[in-house]
Amino acid sequence: TKELYEKLKRGEIGSFIMAATATAGNDDTEIIPDDIFAKLQQKAVNESRLGIPVIFGRDVIHGHHTVLPIPLGIAAAFNPEQVRLCYRDIAAEAAREGVHWSFSPMLDVSRDPRWGRCVEGIGEDPYLGERVAEAVIKGFQGDDYTAWDSIAACAKHYVGYGAVEGGRDYGKAEISDYTLRNYYLKPFRAAVKNGLATVMSSFNEISGTSPTSSRYLLYDVLKKEFGLEGFVVSDWNSVGKLVYQGLAEDRKRAAELAVNAGLDMDMAGQSYLDYLEELVKEGKVSEETIDEAVLRILYIKLSFGLFEHPYTQKHPVDYEEHARKAKACSDEGMVLLKNKNNILPLSPTESDIYLAGPMMYEKRTLFGTWTLDGDLSRVVTIADAIKSAGANVTVSSSPYLWDECITDVRKHDVVVLALGESHLVTGEANSLSRIELPPEQLELVKKIHRLGKPIIGVMCFGRPIALGDAQEYFEAILYSWHSGTYTAQSIADILYGKVNP
C-alpha cells in the first residue's frame, strides 16, 4: 500500500481494477473495504501535482449485492425496459461502494454453447444484442452521467471474441468483413450511438491479427466511423498477449503497436507503464497520440463527475425495490420449453409433488458466473421456495442418493427435478466439449420415468444444453438458467401459475 501511495503522489496511477485476477468471475474474490479506495483517492486528489482523480473499475456484470440473471438469461427476457430499470439499481449499489466504471455489457455475438463465455453475452442475434446494449448502457449511465448513481459502462470484447473456433476460449476466429459488419459489430455500433463511455478490446485473434493492435478496428471503425468519444481499454494483458500471438517480438513492440492503433489504456499488463515514455523519446509514438489517449480518459473522468465528487457518496438505496425489479427480470428470462397436456401450472393446494435433483439445495450456483459481490444471505433454495408456495411438497432428503429417491417417488403424483450445472463450469476459461444433460442426471430422469410418474424438469444451466432424446422423458421443461438472487422464487411462481413464463 505504501508503494501505491507514493506512485499516486507522483501522478503515476490513473485507474485501478478492483480485482486480483483475470478470471475473477469464478474465483473467491473478497469484497474490498471501500475505505481503501477513499485513502487511495485522497493521495491522488490532494497530494499529487495535478490532483487528477483515479477511476475505479470493477466487474459489475449482472448485479452487485442484488444479482440479476446471467446476461444470456436477461437477453431471453426480450424486455429492454425491465433490463434498463434493473441496471439503474445495480449501478446505484455499486456506485455507493466506490465503483465508477463497470466492465459490462459483454456484446459478443456467440453461436457455440460449448464456449463458456456465451453465458455472459447476448446470444446469437445481433438485433437483440443492439437492444440489450442500449438498455444496459442507459441503465448503468443514466441520463445524467454526473449523478451519484451513474457509472461508466464498458462494452466488451471488441470484437469477434464470440466467434472463436470450436467454442475454445482464447482461440482464433476467421471473420469476413461482411459477417463482421452485419453480425459482430452491430451491437457495438448501437452501444456507441447510445452514449457508451468506454470499450474493451478483445485479445482473440481474428484472421491473423488482433483487435488490440488493429488501427482499422479501433481507430477507423470504432472512433471515427462509429464516433466513440470515450476511451478504449485493453482486456487483461491483451497488449502483452500480442507477443504470444506472434504479432510483436516483445512487450515494447506490443505497446507501440497497440497505442498507435488507438488503444488508450493498458489493463494489468504494464506494457504502457514500462515502455511508452521510451517509445516517445525514440520517436516511435508521437506526443499527439499520447495526448489523445490522455484526453479521452480525462473526458470520461470529467463526464462522470469525478473531479467534482471524487469520493464515494454513501447514498441510501432501496434494496426491497431492487428485489422487486430483479424478481421481475428473472420471471421473464425463464423459458417454458415444453408443457405436455398442460401439466403446468400445478395447483398449490391439490398437486402432490416430490422434489429431487442436485440443484434443489444450491445457493451460490444460482448467481451464475461473474458475481463478485452477491449477497448470499438473501438467496432462497429451490426446495424452500417450492415448499413455501405449495401445500403438498415432499423434498428428497439428499440430492445424490438416488435409491432413496426412487423409493419415495411412488408415493406422489408428480416429480419436479431440479437439474443443472455449477457456475464453475461456465464463464471464462470454462469451455466444454460436451453440453448434454450430465449423464448421472439423465440416469436419474430415466429411472423415475420408468416408474410412470410425470416429470417436470427445471433446468438451472448457464449455457444452452443439448437435450436431444432426453426431452422425451419430461412432461414439462422450464429453462430457468442461473437467474440470480430470486431464481428459486421465480421457479416456484412459474410452476404454480403466479407468473406466466
PDB file of C-alpha atoms in Angstrom, residues 10 42 54 58 82 96 106 162-163 177 192 197 212 214 234 236 256 317 325 337 352 379 396 399 411 440 460:
ATOM      1  CA  ARG A  10       3.867  11.157  -8.213  1.00  0.00           C
ATOM      2  CA  GLN A  42      -7.128  11.147  -1.267  1.00  0.00           C
ATOM      3  CA  VAL A  54      -8.422   7.939 -10.004  1.00  0.00           C
ATOM      4  CA  ARG A  58     -14.929  -3.450 -11.157  1.00  0.00           C
ATOM      5  CA  GLN A  82     -37.017  -4.085 -17.499  1.00  0.00           C
ATOM      6  CA  ARG A  96     -22.232   3.794  -3.299  1.00  0.00           C
ATOM      7  CA  MET A 106     -20.484  -8.075 -22.945  1.00  0.00           C
ATOM      8  CA  GLY A 162     -17.601 -14.966 -29.520  1.00  0.00           C
ATOM      9  CA  ALA A 163     -16.610 -16.423 -32.890  1.00  0.00           C
ATOM     10  CA  ASP A 177     -15.861  -8.236 -43.499  1.00  0.00           C
ATOM     11  CA  VAL A 192     -21.776   3.919 -29.100  1.00  0.00           C
ATOM     12  CA  ALA A 197     -18.426   5.659 -22.299  1.00  0.00           C
ATOM     13  CA  THR A 212      -5.853  -4.791 -29.702  1.00  0.00           C
ATOM     14  CA  SER A 214      -5.740  -3.102 -35.276  1.00  0.00           C
ATOM     15  CA  SER A 234      -7.398  -3.491 -23.303  1.00  0.00           C
ATOM     16  CA  TRP A 236      -6.388  -8.146 -19.083  1.00  0.00           C
ATOM     17  CA  GLU A 256       3.994   0.555 -29.744  1.00  0.00           C
ATOM     18  CA  VAL A 317     -30.652   2.561  -1.678  1.00  0.00           C
ATOM     19  CA  LYS A 325     -37.400  -5.466 -10.166  1.00  0.00           C
ATOM     20  CA  LEU A 337     -39.732 -25.234 -23.472  1.00  0.00           C
ATOM     21  CA  ASP A 352     -48.884 -33.785  -4.635  1.00  0.00           C
ATOM     22  CA  VAL A 379     -30.896 -16.353  -1.603  1.00  0.00           C
ATOM     23  CA  SER A 396     -35.805 -35.605  -1.154  1.00  0.00           C
ATOM     24  CA  PRO A 399     -29.741 -34.634  -3.868  1.00  0.00           C
ATOM     25  CA  LYS A 411     -45.999 -42.174  -3.159  1.00  0.00           C
ATOM     26  CA  GLU A 440     -25.777 -39.040 -13.876  1.00  0.00           C
ATOM     27  CA  CYS A 460     -30.611 -24.460 -13.896  1.00  0.00           C
TER      28      CYS A 460
END
